[in-house]
Short mmCIF file of C-alpha atoms in Angstrom, two decimals:
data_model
loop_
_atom_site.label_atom_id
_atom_site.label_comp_id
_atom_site.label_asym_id
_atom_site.label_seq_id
_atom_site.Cartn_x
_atom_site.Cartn_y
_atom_site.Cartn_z
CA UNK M 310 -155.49 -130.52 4.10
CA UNK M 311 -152.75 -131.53 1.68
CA UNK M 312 -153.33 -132.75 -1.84
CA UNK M 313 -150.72 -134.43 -3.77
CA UNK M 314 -150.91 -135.31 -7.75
CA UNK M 315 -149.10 -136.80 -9.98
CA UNK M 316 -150.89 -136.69 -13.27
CA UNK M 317 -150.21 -136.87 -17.01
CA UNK M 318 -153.04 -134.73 -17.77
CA UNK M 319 -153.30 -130.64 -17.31
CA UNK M 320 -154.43 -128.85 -14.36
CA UNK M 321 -156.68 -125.87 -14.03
CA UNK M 322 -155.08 -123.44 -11.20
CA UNK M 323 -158.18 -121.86 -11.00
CA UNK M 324 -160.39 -124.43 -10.66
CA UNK M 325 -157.86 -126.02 -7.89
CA UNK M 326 -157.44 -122.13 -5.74
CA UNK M 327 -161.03 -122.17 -5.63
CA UNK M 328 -161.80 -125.81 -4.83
CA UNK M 329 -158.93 -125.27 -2.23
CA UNK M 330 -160.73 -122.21 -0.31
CA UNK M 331 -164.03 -123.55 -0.49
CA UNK M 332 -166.04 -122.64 2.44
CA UNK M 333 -162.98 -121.75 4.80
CA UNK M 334 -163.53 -117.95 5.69
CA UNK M 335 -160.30 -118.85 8.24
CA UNK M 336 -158.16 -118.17 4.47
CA UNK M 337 -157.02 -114.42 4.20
CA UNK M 338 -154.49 -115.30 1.74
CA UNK M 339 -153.83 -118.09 -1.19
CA UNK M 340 -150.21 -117.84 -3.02
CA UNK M 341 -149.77 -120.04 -6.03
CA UNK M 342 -147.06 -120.83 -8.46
CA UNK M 343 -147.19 -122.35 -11.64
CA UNK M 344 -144.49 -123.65 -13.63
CA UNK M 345 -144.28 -124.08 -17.22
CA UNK M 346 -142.53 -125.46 -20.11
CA UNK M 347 -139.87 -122.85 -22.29
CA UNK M 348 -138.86 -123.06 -25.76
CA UNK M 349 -135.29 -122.44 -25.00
CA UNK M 350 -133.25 -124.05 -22.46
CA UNK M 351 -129.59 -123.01 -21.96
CA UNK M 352 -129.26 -121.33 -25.41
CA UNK M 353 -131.15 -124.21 -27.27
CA UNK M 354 -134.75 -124.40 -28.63
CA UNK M 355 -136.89 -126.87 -27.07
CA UNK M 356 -139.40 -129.37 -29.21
CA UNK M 357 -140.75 -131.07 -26.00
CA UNK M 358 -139.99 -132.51 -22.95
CA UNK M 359 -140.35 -135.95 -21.30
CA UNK M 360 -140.73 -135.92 -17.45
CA UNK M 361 -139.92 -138.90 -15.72
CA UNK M 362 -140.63 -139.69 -11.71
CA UNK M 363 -140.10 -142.29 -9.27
CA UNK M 364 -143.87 -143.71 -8.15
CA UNK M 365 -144.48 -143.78 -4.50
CA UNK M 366 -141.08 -141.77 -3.51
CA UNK M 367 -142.45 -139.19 -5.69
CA UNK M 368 -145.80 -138.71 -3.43
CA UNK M 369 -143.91 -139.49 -0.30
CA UNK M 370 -140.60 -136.75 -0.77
CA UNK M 371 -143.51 -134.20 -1.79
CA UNK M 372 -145.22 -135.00 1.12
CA UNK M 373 -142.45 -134.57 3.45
CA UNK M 374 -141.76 -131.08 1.82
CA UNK M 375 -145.18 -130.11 2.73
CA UNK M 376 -145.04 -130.98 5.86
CA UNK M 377 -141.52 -129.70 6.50
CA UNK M 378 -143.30 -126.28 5.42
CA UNK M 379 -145.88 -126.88 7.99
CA UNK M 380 -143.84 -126.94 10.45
CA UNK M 381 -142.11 -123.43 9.54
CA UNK M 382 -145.24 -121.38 8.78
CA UNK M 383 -148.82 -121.32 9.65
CA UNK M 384 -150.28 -122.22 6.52
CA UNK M 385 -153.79 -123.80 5.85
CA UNK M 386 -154.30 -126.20 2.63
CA UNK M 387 -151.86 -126.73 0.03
CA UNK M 388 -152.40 -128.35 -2.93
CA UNK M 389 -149.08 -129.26 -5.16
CA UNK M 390 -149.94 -131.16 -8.64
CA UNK M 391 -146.80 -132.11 -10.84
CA UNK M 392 -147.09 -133.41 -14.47
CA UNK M 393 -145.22 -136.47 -16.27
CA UNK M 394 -145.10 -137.32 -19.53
CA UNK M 395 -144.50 -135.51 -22.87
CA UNK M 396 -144.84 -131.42 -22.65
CA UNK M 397 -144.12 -129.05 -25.33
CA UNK M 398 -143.57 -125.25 -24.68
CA UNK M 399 -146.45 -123.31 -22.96
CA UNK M 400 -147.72 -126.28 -21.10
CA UNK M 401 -148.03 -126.04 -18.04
CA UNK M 402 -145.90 -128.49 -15.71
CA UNK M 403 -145.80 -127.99 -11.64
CA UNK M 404 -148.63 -125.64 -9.49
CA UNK M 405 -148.30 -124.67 -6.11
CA UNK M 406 -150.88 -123.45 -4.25
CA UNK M 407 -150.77 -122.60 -0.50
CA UNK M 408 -153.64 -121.19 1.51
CA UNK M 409 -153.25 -119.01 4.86
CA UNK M 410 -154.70 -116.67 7.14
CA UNK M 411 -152.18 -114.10 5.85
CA UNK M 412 -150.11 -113.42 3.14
CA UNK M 413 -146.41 -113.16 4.70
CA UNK M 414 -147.01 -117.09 5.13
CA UNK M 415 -148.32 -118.29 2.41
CA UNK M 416 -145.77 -117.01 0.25
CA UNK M 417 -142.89 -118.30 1.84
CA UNK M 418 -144.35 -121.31 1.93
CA UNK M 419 -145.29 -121.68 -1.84
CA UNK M 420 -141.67 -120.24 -2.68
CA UNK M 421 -140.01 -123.04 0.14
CA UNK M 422 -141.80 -125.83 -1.17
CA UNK M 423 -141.34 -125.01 -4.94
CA UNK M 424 -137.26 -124.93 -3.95
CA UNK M 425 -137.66 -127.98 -2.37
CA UNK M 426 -139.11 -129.72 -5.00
CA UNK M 427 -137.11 -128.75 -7.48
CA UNK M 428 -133.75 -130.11 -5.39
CA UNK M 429 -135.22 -133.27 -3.54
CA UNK M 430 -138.45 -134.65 -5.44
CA UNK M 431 -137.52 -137.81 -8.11
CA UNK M 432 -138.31 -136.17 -11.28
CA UNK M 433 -136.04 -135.53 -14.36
CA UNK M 434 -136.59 -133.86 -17.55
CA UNK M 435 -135.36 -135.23 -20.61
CA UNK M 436 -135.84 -133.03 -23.77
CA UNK M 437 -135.76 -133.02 -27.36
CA UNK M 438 -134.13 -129.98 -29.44
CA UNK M 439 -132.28 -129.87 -32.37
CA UNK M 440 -129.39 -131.43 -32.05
CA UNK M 441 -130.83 -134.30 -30.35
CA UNK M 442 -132.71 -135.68 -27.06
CA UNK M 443 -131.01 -135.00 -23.59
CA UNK M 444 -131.06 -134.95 -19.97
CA UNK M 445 -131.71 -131.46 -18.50
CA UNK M 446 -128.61 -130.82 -15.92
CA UNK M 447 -129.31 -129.63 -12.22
CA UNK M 448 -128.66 -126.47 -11.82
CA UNK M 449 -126.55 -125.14 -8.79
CA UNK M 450 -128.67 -122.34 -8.19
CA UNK M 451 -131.46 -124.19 -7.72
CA UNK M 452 -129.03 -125.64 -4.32
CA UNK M 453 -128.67 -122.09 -3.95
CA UNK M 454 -132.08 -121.27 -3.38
CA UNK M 455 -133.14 -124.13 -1.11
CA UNK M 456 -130.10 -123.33 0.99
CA UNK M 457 -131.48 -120.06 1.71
CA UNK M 458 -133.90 -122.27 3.67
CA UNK M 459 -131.19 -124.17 5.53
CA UNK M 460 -131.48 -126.91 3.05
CA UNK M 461 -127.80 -128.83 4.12
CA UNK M 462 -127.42 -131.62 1.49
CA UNK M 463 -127.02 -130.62 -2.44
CA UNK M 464 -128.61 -132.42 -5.27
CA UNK M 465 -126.15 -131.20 -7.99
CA UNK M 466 -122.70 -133.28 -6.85
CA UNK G 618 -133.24 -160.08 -2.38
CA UNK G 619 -133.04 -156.11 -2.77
CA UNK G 620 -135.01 -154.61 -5.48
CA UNK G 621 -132.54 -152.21 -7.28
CA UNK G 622 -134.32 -149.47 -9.50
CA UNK G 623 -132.46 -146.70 -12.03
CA UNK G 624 -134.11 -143.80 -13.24
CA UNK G 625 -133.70 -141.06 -16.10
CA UNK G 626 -130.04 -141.25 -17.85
CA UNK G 627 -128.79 -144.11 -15.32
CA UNK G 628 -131.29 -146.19 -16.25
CA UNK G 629 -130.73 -145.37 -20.51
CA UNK G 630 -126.41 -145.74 -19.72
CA UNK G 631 -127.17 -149.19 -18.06
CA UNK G 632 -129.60 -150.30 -20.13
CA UNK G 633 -132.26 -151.72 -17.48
CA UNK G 634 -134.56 -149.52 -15.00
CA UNK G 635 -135.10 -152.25 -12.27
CA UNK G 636 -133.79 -156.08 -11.33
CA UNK G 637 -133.55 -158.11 -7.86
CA UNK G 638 -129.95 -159.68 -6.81
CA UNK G 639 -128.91 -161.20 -3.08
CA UNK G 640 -126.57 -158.96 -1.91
CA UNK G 641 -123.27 -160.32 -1.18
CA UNK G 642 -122.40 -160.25 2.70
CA UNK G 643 -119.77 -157.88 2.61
CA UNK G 644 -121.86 -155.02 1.29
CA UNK G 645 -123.81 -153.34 3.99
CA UNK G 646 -123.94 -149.60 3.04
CA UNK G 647 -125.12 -147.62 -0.24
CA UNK G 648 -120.94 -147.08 -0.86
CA UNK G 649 -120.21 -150.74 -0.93
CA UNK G 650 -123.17 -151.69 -3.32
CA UNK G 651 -122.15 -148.72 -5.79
CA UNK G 652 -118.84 -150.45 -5.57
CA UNK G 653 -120.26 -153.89 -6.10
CA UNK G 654 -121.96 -152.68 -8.78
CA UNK G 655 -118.99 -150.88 -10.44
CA UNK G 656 -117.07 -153.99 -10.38
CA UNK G 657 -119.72 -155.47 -13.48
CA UNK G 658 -117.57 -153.50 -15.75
CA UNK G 659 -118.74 -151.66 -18.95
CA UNK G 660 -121.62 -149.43 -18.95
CA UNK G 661 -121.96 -149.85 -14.56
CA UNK G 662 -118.60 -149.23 -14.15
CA UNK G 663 -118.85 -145.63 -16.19
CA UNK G 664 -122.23 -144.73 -15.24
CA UNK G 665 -121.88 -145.37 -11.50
CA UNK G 666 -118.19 -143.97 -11.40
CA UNK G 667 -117.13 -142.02 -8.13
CA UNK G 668 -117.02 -138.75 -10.18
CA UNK G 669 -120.12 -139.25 -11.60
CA UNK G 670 -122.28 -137.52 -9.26
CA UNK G 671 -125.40 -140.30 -8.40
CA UNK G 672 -128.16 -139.83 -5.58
CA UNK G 673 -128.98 -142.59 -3.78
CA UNK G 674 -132.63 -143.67 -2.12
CA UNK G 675 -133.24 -146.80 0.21
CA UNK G 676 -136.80 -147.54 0.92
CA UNK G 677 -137.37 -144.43 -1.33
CA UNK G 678 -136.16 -141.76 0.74
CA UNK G 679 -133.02 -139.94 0.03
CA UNK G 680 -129.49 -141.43 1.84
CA UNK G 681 -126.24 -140.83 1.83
CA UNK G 682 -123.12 -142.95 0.80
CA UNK G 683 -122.31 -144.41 4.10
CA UNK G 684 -126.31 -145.41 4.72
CA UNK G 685 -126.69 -148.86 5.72
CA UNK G 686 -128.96 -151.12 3.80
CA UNK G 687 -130.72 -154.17 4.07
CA UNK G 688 -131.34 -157.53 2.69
CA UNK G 689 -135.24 -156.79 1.82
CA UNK G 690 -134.64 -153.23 0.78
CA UNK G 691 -135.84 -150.91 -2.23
CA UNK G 692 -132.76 -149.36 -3.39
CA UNK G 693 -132.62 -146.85 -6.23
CA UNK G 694 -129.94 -145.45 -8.12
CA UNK G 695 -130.77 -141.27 -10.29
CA UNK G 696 -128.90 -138.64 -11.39
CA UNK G 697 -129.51 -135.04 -9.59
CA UNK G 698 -133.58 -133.98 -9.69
CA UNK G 699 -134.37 -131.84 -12.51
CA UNK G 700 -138.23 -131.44 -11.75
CA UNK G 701 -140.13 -128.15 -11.52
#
């Protein structure tokens, strides 16, 4: 099963790797990531951060990414919740978790779909410091990493 | 009538995040309606500039410039993703 949210509130990664391997003894492995907000971005602190999406391509291009990773490795449930809305440092923002009968899978799979995300799902982050609010850039090497995949097309021009 | 949507800075630099227009006949592909777009001058021409590097989604999955498009389409306009 896949589950997909989009939610302003927090998430509890616990609560969602064990709701996620309830009764399936098939799971010999679960691999999660969780991403979360820093104080400093690119030599500047960070007050919070605004994260803005695109509803309905947002679910669908995270869908897609999920499935695309289906298709590569044999991986059970995943579960992928992203936050909007103001953050400030320490929250948490993105979790990844991906179940599978063994490890070597569900770990590629987590990392593929977190490098997908972060170079083909509609969100932008948009935060306040010091000297002002601003857009956060792309970053090539976030290209870099999903074209170890074989990810052709580049989000940063 | 295409529904045109702009997200994130494109949306702050031209001042509106969604509108519906009849697209003129001669634009048929995402290049053409950036162009046609462009041609409104001040903030659009800037913000949607060929340098300016914009991703493009019809029907809200990711295209590239020479995509064809539609009269009833969903057609949005971002800068690069920046989620994660």
């Amino acid at each position: 099963m896949t589950v997909i949210r989009i939610q302003t509130e927090d998430f509890d990664a616990g609560a969602e790797i064990a709701r996620l391997r309830a009764g399936n003894p098939k799971i010999g492995a679960v691999a999660s990531f969780v991403g979360v907000c820093r104080d400093v971005n690119d030599g500047e602190s960070v007050a919070t951060m605004t994260l803005e999406h695109y509803p309905g391509m947002t679910e669908k291009a995270l869908a897609g990414i999920v499935e695309e990773a289906r298709g590569r490795w044999r991986i059970d449930d995943v579960t992928v919740i992203h936050r909007v809305g103001e953050m400030k440092p320490t929250d948490q923002i993105v979790l990844v978790v991906v179940a599978s009968g063994h490890r070597g899978d569900a770990f590629a799979a987590c990392e593929f779909i977190m490098d997908y995300l972060k170079t083909r799902a509609p969100f932008w982050k948009k935060e306040a410091t010091p000297s002002g609010a601003h857009w956060v850039d792309a970053r090539e090497t976030d290209d870099d990493a999903a074209a170890r995949w074989g990810a052709g097309e580049r989000n940063v021009a | 009538m295409v529904k045109l949507l702009y997200f994130a800075r494109l949306r702050e630099d031209l001042g509106t995040g969604a509108e519906e227009i009849a697209l003129p006949q001669d634009v048929t592909t995402v290049a053409a309606l950036r162009t046609h777009l462009q041609s409104r001058g001040g903030a659009w021409a800037s913000a949607l500039a060929q340098g300016k590097a914009v991703r493009v989604a019809v029907n809200q999955t990711m295209v590239q410039n020479t995509s064809s498009i539609g009269p009833d389409d969903e057609i949005a306009f971002f800068p690069p993703v920046t989620g994660g």
